[in-house]
Short mmCIF file of C-alpha atoms and ligand atoms in Angstrom, two decimals:
data_model
loop_
_atom_site.label_atom_id
_atom_site.label_comp_id
_atom_site.label_asym_id
_atom_site.label_seq_id
_atom_site.Cartn_x
_atom_site.Cartn_y
_atom_site.Cartn_z
CA VAL W 53 -31.00 -30.53 11.61
CA GLY W 54 -34.10 -28.57 10.67
CA ALA W 55 -34.45 -25.38 8.98
CA ALA W 56 -35.47 -23.57 12.15
CA THR W 57 -34.66 -25.37 15.32
CA ALA W 58 -32.73 -28.70 16.71
CA CYS W 59 -35.70 -30.20 16.65
CA ALA W 60 -36.48 -32.73 13.53
CA PRO W 61 -39.98 -33.20 12.90
CA SER W 62 -40.60 -36.73 12.64
CA GLU W 63 -44.01 -38.13 13.65
CA GLY W 64 -45.67 -41.44 12.74
CA ALA W 65 -43.73 -44.69 12.26
CA VAL W 66 -42.54 -47.16 9.28
CA THR W 67 -41.74 -50.70 9.40
CA PRO W 68 -38.50 -51.19 7.64
CA SER W 69 -38.75 -53.55 4.67
CA LEU W 70 -35.14 -55.21 4.93
CA ALA W 71 -35.15 -58.38 3.83
CA ALA W 72 -32.17 -60.06 4.65
CA ALA W 73 -30.97 -61.40 8.35
CA ALA W 74 -28.39 -59.59 10.05
CA PRO W 75 -25.11 -61.07 8.88
CA ALA W 76 -21.49 -61.17 10.99
CA SER W 77 -19.31 -58.55 11.50
CA PRO W 78 -16.92 -58.22 9.01
CA GLY W 79 -13.44 -59.49 9.90
CA THR W 80 -14.80 -61.88 12.65
CA GLY W 81 -13.14 -65.11 10.62
CA ALA W 82 -16.46 -67.32 12.03
CA SER W 83 -17.28 -67.73 8.76
CA ALA W 84 -15.72 -70.32 6.10
CA SER W 85 -18.04 -68.59 3.52
CA THR W 86 -15.90 -66.90 0.96
CA VAL W 87 -18.93 -64.96 0.04
CA GLY W 88 -19.20 -60.92 1.31
CA ALA W 89 -22.07 -60.62 3.26
CA PRO W 90 -24.59 -58.40 2.43
CA GLY W 91 -24.57 -55.95 5.31
CA ILE W 92 -22.04 -54.88 7.05
CA GLY W 93 -23.47 -55.75 10.36
CA ASP W 94 -25.38 -52.92 11.81
CA PRO W 95 -28.68 -54.70 13.74
CA ASP W 96 -30.82 -52.05 12.69
CA PHE W 97 -30.21 -51.10 9.08
CA PRO W 98 -29.07 -55.02 8.12
CA THR W 99 -28.72 -54.76 4.15
CA ASP W 100 -26.69 -51.63 4.47
CA GLY W 101 -22.58 -51.48 3.93
CA ASN W 102 -21.35 -55.26 2.95
CA GLY W 103 -19.05 -57.40 4.61
CA GLY W 104 -15.77 -58.92 3.30
CA TYR W 105 -13.52 -55.97 2.52
CA ASP W 106 -12.58 -52.52 3.85
CA VAL W 107 -12.35 -49.49 1.45
CA GLN W 108 -9.44 -47.56 1.67
CA HIS W 109 -10.01 -45.16 -1.00
CA TYR W 110 -12.81 -43.96 -3.84
CA ASP W 111 -12.05 -42.54 -7.29
CA LEU W 112 -15.28 -41.06 -8.66
CA ARG W 113 -15.39 -39.55 -12.07
CA LEU W 114 -18.64 -38.01 -12.61
CA SER W 115 -20.58 -36.33 -15.53
CA TYR W 116 -23.91 -34.66 -14.40
CA ASP W 117 -26.47 -33.22 -16.97
CA PRO W 118 -28.94 -31.16 -14.87
CA ALA W 119 -31.21 -30.70 -18.56
CA SER W 120 -31.86 -34.84 -18.82
CA ARG W 121 -31.01 -35.15 -15.58
CA LYS W 122 -28.47 -37.92 -16.85
CA LEU W 123 -25.46 -39.31 -14.59
CA ALA W 124 -22.76 -40.74 -16.20
CA GLY W 125 -20.10 -42.18 -13.96
CA SER W 126 -16.96 -44.46 -13.09
CA ALA W 127 -15.64 -45.28 -9.95
CA THR W 128 -12.82 -47.10 -8.76
CA ILE W 129 -12.63 -48.43 -5.36
CA GLU W 130 -9.62 -49.44 -3.31
CA ALA W 131 -9.97 -51.80 -0.78
CA LYS W 132 -8.66 -54.68 1.12
CA ALA W 133 -10.46 -58.08 1.54
CA VAL W 134 -10.85 -59.06 5.19
CA GLN W 135 -11.82 -62.62 4.31
CA ASP W 136 -11.53 -64.79 0.98
CA LEU W 137 -14.02 -63.75 -1.61
CA THR W 138 -14.99 -65.29 -4.50
CA SER W 139 -17.69 -62.53 -4.27
CA PHE W 140 -18.86 -59.70 -2.47
CA ASP W 141 -21.17 -56.69 -2.73
CA LEU W 142 -21.33 -52.95 -3.21
CA ASP W 143 -24.57 -50.91 -2.40
CA LEU W 144 -26.30 -49.24 -6.05
CA HIS W 145 -29.57 -48.04 -5.77
CA GLY W 146 -31.01 -47.74 -9.48
CA LEU W 147 -28.70 -46.92 -12.21
CA THR W 148 -27.41 -48.81 -15.11
CA VAL W 149 -24.13 -50.71 -14.73
CA SER W 150 -22.57 -51.53 -17.61
CA ARG W 151 -18.80 -52.46 -16.85
CA VAL W 152 -17.22 -53.80 -13.68
CA THR W 153 -13.66 -55.10 -13.63
CA VAL W 154 -11.34 -56.27 -10.47
CA ASP W 155 -7.62 -55.36 -10.82
CA GLY W 156 -8.23 -54.55 -14.40
CA GLY W 157 -9.86 -57.89 -15.19
CA ALA W 158 -13.26 -58.18 -16.54
CA ALA W 159 -15.73 -59.35 -13.30
CA SER W 160 -19.60 -60.61 -13.76
CA PHE W 161 -22.39 -58.59 -11.90
CA SER W 162 -25.88 -58.72 -10.94
CA ARG W 163 -27.88 -56.84 -9.20
CA SER W 164 -30.19 -57.12 -6.34
CA LYS W 165 -32.60 -54.76 -5.14
CA ASP W 166 -29.72 -52.09 -3.89
CA GLU W 167 -26.99 -54.92 -4.02
CA LEU W 168 -24.92 -54.79 -6.96
CA VAL W 169 -23.21 -58.51 -6.61
CA ILE W 170 -19.38 -59.11 -8.30
CA GLU W 171 -17.77 -62.12 -9.20
CA PRO W 172 -14.15 -61.35 -9.70
CA GLY W 173 -13.39 -64.47 -11.64
CA GLY W 174 -10.95 -66.05 -9.16
CA GLN W 175 -10.19 -65.84 -5.01
CA ILE W 176 -8.91 -62.28 -3.23
CA SER W 177 -7.33 -63.72 -0.51
CA ASN W 178 -7.67 -62.43 3.41
CA GLY W 179 -5.80 -59.44 3.59
CA ALA W 180 -5.22 -58.84 -0.09
CA ARG W 181 -5.85 -55.57 -1.60
CA PHE W 182 -8.20 -54.87 -4.85
CA GLU W 183 -9.40 -52.35 -6.93
CA VAL W 184 -12.78 -52.37 -8.48
CA THR W 185 -13.74 -50.07 -11.43
CA VAL W 186 -17.81 -50.10 -11.98
CA ASP W 187 -19.15 -48.14 -14.87
CA TYR W 188 -22.29 -46.73 -14.62
CA SER W 189 -25.05 -44.16 -16.08
CA GLY W 190 -28.72 -42.99 -15.61
CA VAL W 191 -30.96 -41.23 -14.10
CA PRO W 192 -30.20 -40.96 -10.53
CA GLU W 193 -33.73 -41.85 -8.16
CA PRO W 194 -33.52 -40.18 -4.39
CA MET W 195 -34.16 -42.45 -1.77
CA ARG W 196 -37.60 -41.53 -0.30
CA ASP W 197 -39.06 -42.47 3.02
CA SER W 198 -42.02 -40.46 4.09
CA ALA W 199 -42.70 -41.22 7.60
CA ASN W 200 -39.52 -41.15 8.73
CA LEU W 201 -36.27 -39.41 6.51
CA GLY W 202 -38.10 -37.57 3.91
CA GLU W 203 -36.29 -37.43 0.54
CA TYR W 204 -32.20 -38.17 0.70
CA GLY W 205 -29.60 -38.71 -1.74
CA PHE W 206 -29.07 -37.52 -5.31
CA ILE W 207 -31.78 -34.69 -5.35
CA SER W 208 -31.86 -33.19 -8.87
CA THR W 209 -32.76 -29.53 -9.10
CA PRO W 210 -33.72 -26.86 -12.18
CA ASP W 211 -29.95 -26.39 -12.54
CA GLY W 212 -28.12 -29.22 -11.01
CA ALA W 213 -28.44 -31.52 -7.97
CA PHE W 214 -28.95 -31.57 -3.98
CA VAL W 215 -26.92 -34.36 -2.67
CA THR W 216 -27.27 -35.06 1.06
CA CYS W 217 -26.85 -38.87 1.90
CA GLU W 218 -27.77 -39.58 5.59
CA PRO W 219 -28.12 -42.24 6.79
CA ASN W 220 -27.69 -44.68 3.36
CA GLY W 221 -28.21 -42.48 0.21
CA ALA W 222 -25.08 -42.32 -1.28
CA LYS W 223 -25.74 -45.70 -3.54
CA THR W 224 -28.18 -43.31 -5.09
CA TRP W 225 -25.10 -42.03 -6.64
CA PHE W 226 -22.29 -44.28 -6.62
CA PRO W 227 -21.32 -47.86 -5.81
CA SER W 228 -20.33 -47.94 -2.36
CA ASN W 229 -19.97 -49.60 1.48
CA ASP W 230 -22.71 -47.33 2.24
CA HIS W 231 -22.62 -47.55 6.17
CA PRO W 232 -20.59 -44.97 8.43
CA SER W 233 -18.35 -47.90 9.93
CA ASP W 234 -16.46 -48.16 6.65
CA LYS W 235 -14.86 -44.71 6.01
CA ALA W 236 -12.07 -44.30 3.11
CA THR W 237 -10.70 -41.03 1.24
CA TYR W 238 -12.31 -39.67 -1.82
CA ASP W 239 -10.96 -37.98 -5.00
CA PHE W 240 -13.59 -36.67 -7.48
CA ARG W 241 -13.66 -35.61 -11.07
CA ILE W 242 -17.11 -33.89 -11.89
CA THR W 243 -17.85 -32.49 -14.91
CA VAL W 244 -20.94 -29.92 -15.53
CA PRO W 245 -22.01 -27.92 -18.09
CA ALA W 246 -20.23 -24.59 -18.25
CA GLY W 247 -21.60 -21.86 -16.35
CA LEU W 248 -22.52 -24.39 -13.22
CA THR W 249 -20.39 -25.15 -9.90
CA ALA W 250 -20.03 -28.60 -8.60
CA ILE W 251 -19.12 -28.82 -4.98
CA ALA W 252 -17.49 -31.72 -3.57
CA ASN W 253 -16.01 -32.38 -0.12
CA GLY W 254 -12.51 -31.52 0.80
CA GLU W 255 -10.56 -28.84 -1.30
CA MET W 256 -10.43 -28.44 -4.77
CA ALA W 257 -7.33 -29.45 -6.44
CA GLY W 258 -6.29 -26.56 -9.37
CA THR W 259 -8.52 -24.56 -10.99
CA PRO W 260 -11.70 -25.81 -12.86
CA GLN W 261 -11.10 -26.15 -16.53
CA THR W 262 -13.55 -25.68 -19.60
CA ASN W 263 -13.71 -27.63 -22.65
CA ALA W 264 -16.57 -27.50 -25.40
CA GLY W 265 -18.79 -26.35 -22.93
CA LYS W 266 -18.23 -28.32 -19.83
CA THR W 267 -16.22 -27.81 -17.00
CA THR W 268 -14.66 -30.40 -14.66
CA PHE W 269 -13.82 -29.63 -11.06
CA VAL W 270 -11.41 -31.85 -8.67
CA TRP W 271 -11.89 -31.84 -5.34
CA ARG W 272 -10.13 -34.20 -2.79
CA GLU W 273 -10.89 -34.91 0.67
CA LYS W 274 -7.91 -36.70 2.08
CA HIS W 275 -9.37 -37.19 5.23
CA PRO W 276 -11.42 -40.64 6.05
CA MET W 277 -15.01 -40.03 5.66
CA ALA W 278 -18.50 -41.89 5.84
CA SER W 279 -20.25 -42.25 2.75
CA TYR W 280 -23.27 -40.30 4.36
CA LEU W 281 -21.09 -37.10 4.24
CA ALA W 282 -19.99 -37.79 0.63
CA THR W 283 -21.33 -34.52 -1.93
CA MET W 284 -21.47 -33.47 -5.35
CA THR W 285 -24.02 -30.83 -5.21
CA THR W 286 -24.41 -28.51 -8.35
CA GLY W 287 -25.70 -25.66 -9.76
CA LYS W 288 -25.32 -21.86 -10.46
CA PHE W 289 -23.66 -20.52 -7.09
CA GLN W 290 -21.91 -17.66 -5.94
CA ILE W 291 -18.72 -18.40 -3.94
CA ARG W 292 -16.78 -16.41 -1.78
CA THR W 293 -13.21 -17.72 -0.18
CA GLY W 294 -10.89 -17.19 1.82
CA THR W 295 -8.96 -17.82 5.16
CA SER W 296 -10.22 -17.66 8.92
CA ALA W 297 -8.24 -15.56 11.44
CA ARG W 298 -6.75 -18.94 12.63
CA GLY W 299 -5.60 -19.74 9.28
CA LEU W 300 -8.07 -22.24 8.24
CA PRO W 301 -9.03 -22.23 4.24
CA VAL W 302 -12.76 -21.40 4.14
CA TYR W 303 -14.81 -22.11 0.66
CA VAL W 304 -18.65 -20.23 0.77
CA ALA W 305 -21.15 -21.27 -2.05
CA VAL W 306 -25.05 -19.78 -1.80
CA ALA W 307 -27.43 -20.37 -4.61
CA ASP W 308 -28.30 -17.08 -6.82
CA ASN W 309 -31.14 -16.34 -4.40
CA TYR W 310 -29.26 -16.48 -1.54
CA ARG W 311 -26.69 -14.30 -2.59
CA GLY W 312 -27.40 -11.42 0.46
CA SER W 313 -26.40 -14.41 2.61
CA LEU W 314 -22.92 -15.26 1.32
CA ASP W 315 -21.22 -12.83 3.61
CA GLN W 316 -23.09 -13.39 7.02
CA LEU W 317 -22.62 -17.29 5.83
CA TYR W 318 -18.64 -16.70 5.29
CA THR W 319 -18.24 -14.81 8.02
CA GLN W 320 -20.14 -16.58 10.62
CA THR W 321 -18.68 -20.17 9.29
CA ALA W 322 -14.81 -18.75 9.94
CA LYS W 323 -16.15 -17.56 13.44
CA ILE W 324 -17.35 -20.35 14.70
CA THR W 325 -14.95 -22.85 12.91
CA ASP W 326 -11.90 -21.26 14.84
CA TYR W 327 -14.14 -21.38 18.39
CA TRP W 328 -15.03 -24.46 18.37
CA SER W 329 -11.22 -25.09 17.67
CA THR W 330 -10.79 -23.82 21.29
CA VAL W 331 -13.38 -25.73 22.82
CA PHE W 332 -13.48 -29.34 20.72
CA GLY W 333 -9.82 -29.95 19.89
CA PRO W 334 -7.96 -28.96 16.63
CA TYR W 335 -10.01 -28.95 13.41
CA PRO W 336 -10.06 -32.31 11.92
CA PHE W 337 -9.82 -31.13 8.51
CA SER W 338 -8.16 -28.96 6.09
CA SER W 339 -10.90 -26.44 5.10
CA THR W 340 -14.25 -25.23 6.18
CA GLY W 341 -16.98 -23.72 4.36
CA GLY W 342 -20.99 -24.36 4.07
CA VAL W 343 -23.30 -23.83 0.98
CA ILE W 344 -26.51 -23.10 0.42
CA ASP W 345 -28.55 -24.48 -1.83
CA ASP W 346 -32.49 -23.32 -3.25
CA TYR W 347 -33.72 -26.84 -2.57
CA ALA W 348 -36.38 -26.42 -0.25
CA ALA W 349 -34.96 -29.93 1.94
CA GLY W 350 -36.22 -27.79 5.05
CA TYR W 351 -33.02 -29.41 6.64
CA ALA W 352 -29.44 -29.22 6.94
CA LEU W 353 -26.20 -31.98 6.86
CA GLU W 354 -23.18 -31.73 8.01
CA ASN W 355 -21.33 -32.82 5.01
CA GLN W 356 -17.79 -33.25 5.36
CA THR W 357 -16.02 -29.74 5.29
CA LYS W 358 -19.05 -28.15 3.48
CA PRO W 359 -22.36 -28.73 5.15
CA ILE W 360 -25.07 -27.50 3.37
CA TYR W 361 -28.26 -25.98 4.45
CA GLY W 362 -31.54 -26.95 1.87
CA GLY W 363 -33.34 -23.82 1.20
CA PHE W 364 -33.17 -21.59 3.75
CA SER W 365 -30.34 -19.05 5.12
CA PRO W 366 -29.05 -20.81 8.72
CA ALA W 367 -29.21 -19.09 12.12
CA PRO W 368 -25.52 -19.05 13.71
CA THR W 369 -26.40 -21.41 16.20
CA ILE W 370 -27.43 -23.87 12.97
CA ILE W 371 -24.24 -23.15 11.72
CA ALA W 372 -22.76 -23.80 15.32
CA HIS W 373 -24.84 -27.10 15.08
CA GLU W 374 -23.05 -28.52 11.83
CA LEU W 375 -19.64 -27.34 12.24
CA ALA W 376 -19.43 -29.09 15.66
CA HIS W 377 -20.53 -32.19 13.72
CA GLN W 378 -17.27 -31.74 11.80
CA TRP W 379 -15.97 -33.24 15.04
CA PHE W 380 -19.04 -35.18 16.30
CA GLY W 381 -19.80 -37.45 12.99
CA ASP W 382 -17.58 -36.71 10.60
CA SER W 383 -14.15 -37.03 12.71
CA LEU W 384 -16.00 -39.33 14.71
CA THR W 385 -17.85 -41.41 13.10
CA ILE W 386 -20.51 -43.73 14.68
CA LYS W 387 -19.97 -47.38 14.03
CA ARG W 388 -23.58 -48.10 14.33
CA TRP W 389 -26.64 -45.77 13.97
CA ARG W 390 -28.46 -46.83 16.74
CA ASP W 391 -25.35 -44.36 18.59
CA LEU W 392 -26.75 -41.27 16.58
CA TRP W 393 -26.94 -39.27 19.94
CA LEU W 394 -22.72 -39.38 19.80
CA ASN W 395 -23.98 -36.66 16.62
CA GLU W 396 -26.97 -35.09 17.22
CA GLY W 397 -26.83 -34.82 21.14
CA PHE W 398 -23.30 -33.19 20.81
CA ALA W 399 -24.30 -31.23 17.96
CA THR W 400 -27.50 -29.63 19.51
CA TYR W 401 -25.11 -29.36 22.85
CA ALA W 402 -23.07 -27.01 20.88
CA GLU W 403 -26.05 -25.13 20.09
CA TRP W 404 -26.50 -24.29 23.31
CA LEU W 405 -22.92 -23.89 24.07
CA TRP W 406 -22.81 -21.26 21.20
CA ALA W 407 -25.92 -19.37 22.52
CA GLU W 408 -24.38 -18.90 25.71
CA HIS W 409 -21.21 -18.22 24.17
CA THR W 410 -22.80 -15.18 22.31
CA GLY W 411 -24.86 -13.98 25.34
CA GLN W 412 -28.34 -15.20 24.09
CA TYR W 413 -28.94 -18.14 26.28
CA THR W 414 -27.23 -20.23 28.87
CA ALA W 415 -26.83 -24.08 28.34
CA ASP W 416 -28.80 -24.44 31.85
CA SER W 417 -31.54 -22.39 31.05
CA ALA W 418 -31.79 -24.97 27.49
CA PHE W 419 -31.76 -28.10 29.72
CA ARG W 420 -33.92 -26.57 32.37
CA ARG W 421 -36.65 -25.09 29.60
CA TYR W 422 -37.14 -28.41 28.10
CA TYR W 423 -36.88 -30.56 31.71
CA ALA W 424 -39.70 -28.42 32.63
CA ASN W 425 -42.18 -29.76 30.36
CA ALA W 426 -42.95 -33.21 31.80
CA ALA W 427 -45.03 -34.45 28.96
CA ASP W 428 -42.99 -33.94 26.11
CA PRO W 429 -42.76 -37.21 24.16
CA MET W 430 -38.70 -37.43 24.50
CA TRP W 431 -39.33 -38.48 27.80
CA SER W 432 -40.57 -42.22 25.89
CA TYR W 433 -37.95 -42.11 24.22
CA PRO W 434 -34.04 -43.51 25.61
CA PRO W 435 -31.92 -41.92 22.99
CA GLY W 436 -29.15 -43.99 23.54
CA THR W 437 -30.74 -46.64 21.24
CA ALA W 438 -32.00 -44.53 17.91
CA ARG W 439 -34.48 -46.00 16.32
CA PRO W 440 -34.21 -47.02 12.95
CA ASP W 441 -38.02 -45.93 12.30
CA ASP W 442 -37.60 -42.63 14.24
CA LEU W 443 -33.70 -42.11 13.29
CA PHE W 444 -33.52 -38.58 13.75
CA GLY W 445 -36.37 -38.23 16.60
CA ALA W 446 -36.38 -34.89 18.71
CA ALA W 447 -35.56 -37.09 21.89
CA VAL W 448 -31.72 -38.29 19.98
CA TYR W 449 -31.13 -34.02 19.54
CA ASN W 450 -32.43 -32.51 22.70
CA ARG W 451 -32.68 -35.09 25.26
CA GLY W 452 -29.34 -36.12 23.82
CA ALA W 453 -28.22 -32.73 24.46
CA MET W 454 -29.25 -32.93 27.79
CA THR W 455 -27.27 -36.05 28.60
CA LEU W 456 -24.31 -33.87 28.18
CA HIS W 457 -25.28 -31.15 30.40
CA ALA W 458 -26.40 -33.54 33.17
CA LEU W 459 -22.86 -35.19 32.61
CA ARG W 460 -21.25 -31.66 32.63
CA ARG W 461 -22.84 -30.47 36.14
CA GLU W 462 -21.99 -33.98 37.81
CA ILE W 463 -18.28 -34.25 37.08
CA GLY W 464 -17.78 -30.15 36.60
CA ASP W 465 -16.46 -28.02 33.82
CA ASP W 466 -13.09 -28.95 34.74
CA LYS W 467 -13.20 -32.34 34.32
CA PHE W 468 -16.01 -31.97 31.33
CA PHE W 469 -14.29 -29.97 28.91
CA PRO W 470 -11.13 -32.07 29.13
CA LEU W 471 -13.23 -35.05 28.41
CA ILE W 472 -14.96 -33.76 25.37
CA ARG W 473 -11.48 -32.50 24.12
CA ALA W 474 -9.86 -36.60 25.23
CA TRP W 475 -12.56 -37.63 23.05
CA THR W 476 -11.92 -36.12 20.03
CA ASP W 477 -8.29 -36.56 20.35
CA ALA W 478 -8.28 -40.44 20.88
CA HIS W 479 -10.67 -41.48 17.78
CA ARG W 480 -10.28 -38.90 15.75
CA TYR W 481 -10.70 -39.81 12.06
CA GLY W 482 -11.99 -43.32 13.73
CA ASN W 483 -15.30 -45.16 14.72
CA VAL W 484 -17.11 -45.01 18.06
CA THR W 485 -19.65 -46.31 20.51
CA THR W 486 -21.78 -44.93 23.45
CA GLN W 487 -19.73 -47.33 25.44
CA GLU W 488 -16.69 -46.33 24.41
CA PHE W 489 -17.47 -42.48 25.56
CA ILE W 490 -18.85 -43.45 29.26
CA SER W 491 -15.89 -45.53 29.74
CA MET W 492 -13.56 -42.19 29.00
CA ALA W 493 -16.18 -40.33 30.96
CA GLU W 494 -15.36 -42.67 34.05
CA LEU W 495 -11.72 -42.59 33.62
CA ILE W 496 -10.91 -39.12 33.51
CA SER W 497 -14.06 -37.77 36.51
CA GLY W 498 -12.56 -40.83 38.32
CA LYS W 499 -16.44 -41.68 38.95
CA ASN W 500 -18.84 -43.94 38.40
CA LEU W 501 -21.62 -43.16 35.95
CA LYS W 502 -23.71 -46.57 35.24
CA SER W 503 -26.62 -44.91 36.66
CA LEU W 504 -26.32 -41.40 35.14
CA PHE W 505 -25.89 -42.73 31.39
CA ASP W 506 -28.58 -45.52 32.34
CA ALA W 507 -31.28 -42.81 33.43
CA TRP W 508 -30.46 -40.16 29.97
CA LEU W 509 -30.14 -42.53 27.59
CA TYR W 510 -31.83 -45.62 28.14
CA GLU W 511 -34.53 -45.89 30.65
CA PRO W 512 -37.85 -44.49 29.04
CA ARG W 513 -38.88 -42.07 31.52
CA ARG W 514 -37.53 -38.82 32.44
CA PRO W 515 -34.86 -38.71 34.62
CA ALA W 516 -34.56 -37.43 38.54
CA PRO W 517 -34.23 -33.73 38.24
CA ILE W 518 -30.29 -32.46 38.45
CA PRO W 519 -28.88 -30.34 40.84
N1 LIG Z 622 -27.78 -34.94 10.45
C1 LIG Z 622 -28.40 -34.07 10.01
C2 LIG Z 622 -28.84 -32.91 10.94
O1 LIG Z 622 -27.64 -31.99 11.22
C3 LIG Z 622 -29.93 -34.09 9.68
C4 LIG Z 622 -30.12 -35.12 8.45
C5 LIG Z 622 -31.70 -35.46 8.24
N2 LIG Z 622 -32.22 -36.39 7.54
C6 LIG Z 622 -32.91 -36.83 6.46
N3 LIG Z 622 -32.85 -37.45 5.65
N4 LIG Z 622 -34.04 -36.29 6.88
O2 LIG Z 622 -29.09 -32.88 12.32
ZN1 LIG Z 623 -27.11 -32.48 13.31
#
């Protein structure tokens, strides 16, 4: 979300320069090929992710030196084949690969754009579990898309790195199946010069160890996570830890020049996470938190357990947005990017709910303020199909949130809030589609909601007013 408001400023268009045709979805068994597809089957991002296997776990050993900007890594990936494989891809942007092993044996590899193509030298059978280790190093280059997504991925800063990967920047710092439809658990072992802090997802295992001027931080995310939510943000930070009123561990870090925001970030993060757990259902992870880095990204990202705010001290509604994403985006993760309103529409609606809860303004007044502007460009952008050339368009956020409000008015609070909790419960840690949400809304309300969702999500015009 943007620094000041929920509106993602994203004017202009860029043509995606993706060469490959959309591959078959993994696991269809339709193809006799033993070559894993170079994409996982997202029609709008045809080379993102890969076919032929499903990652279970990433074990990332990383060492970063801010002075030389050099990253050295060894990534061990545990995966399960979903077809016979004589070769398969990982996604990796830049960096130099020195060695690849599959189940301990040397494997040959080649690079083609952002694909690392691996040939294990024998066939991996459909259903088999296998382990790939990739040793690599170099100066990471972030992804750059000035017309749409801006700069994202591994972004080096004077004292470390700001690491925000949505939608496909995980490949700038580790070889991955870089698409949200393949979630996995993560272990991180990150070494940085002594005096710096390395922050990743989940919880820290043990206390950081310092040896010969370097400190190693071990972090573990034991719940499934999409690659775009992984982080290894590093630098000089002030830390505050504790436990929320409802007993959840809290870890908050702010860059030195935001030290005046440490306590308010801590207090709001604890309070809002606790409140959302009464509205959306049980908090899905084992800790909550937040990071303010001094890199002026101008946006925030809902990194799992550690939302990050790029160069600004967030207002409570923004914290509420990023923490709502822990349910909508992080626990329930979209299967395809075009369903992004399931993340951003819900998180924006959460801003309105927080404003209502704290007496600033009501969700209904927010809805009516947007509705009143007949000239808003969001009326020509149906948010149910987020466009790859304008993924974070304001319509996906605001018209997405309005869709939920229209639904709430149609089915009433006594169906709407139970629906939200049933939604987070049924798909916890999984992948979701818009159709699954519509079906559940119809089931719980007992109403046919096709015309409501069509008007709000799929038609390029302003829907009729709601009662
Ligand atoms: N999901 C983020 C939010 O909280 C927005 C990320 C924007 N990403 C980017 N590459 N500019 O709204
Ligand atoms: Zn968001």
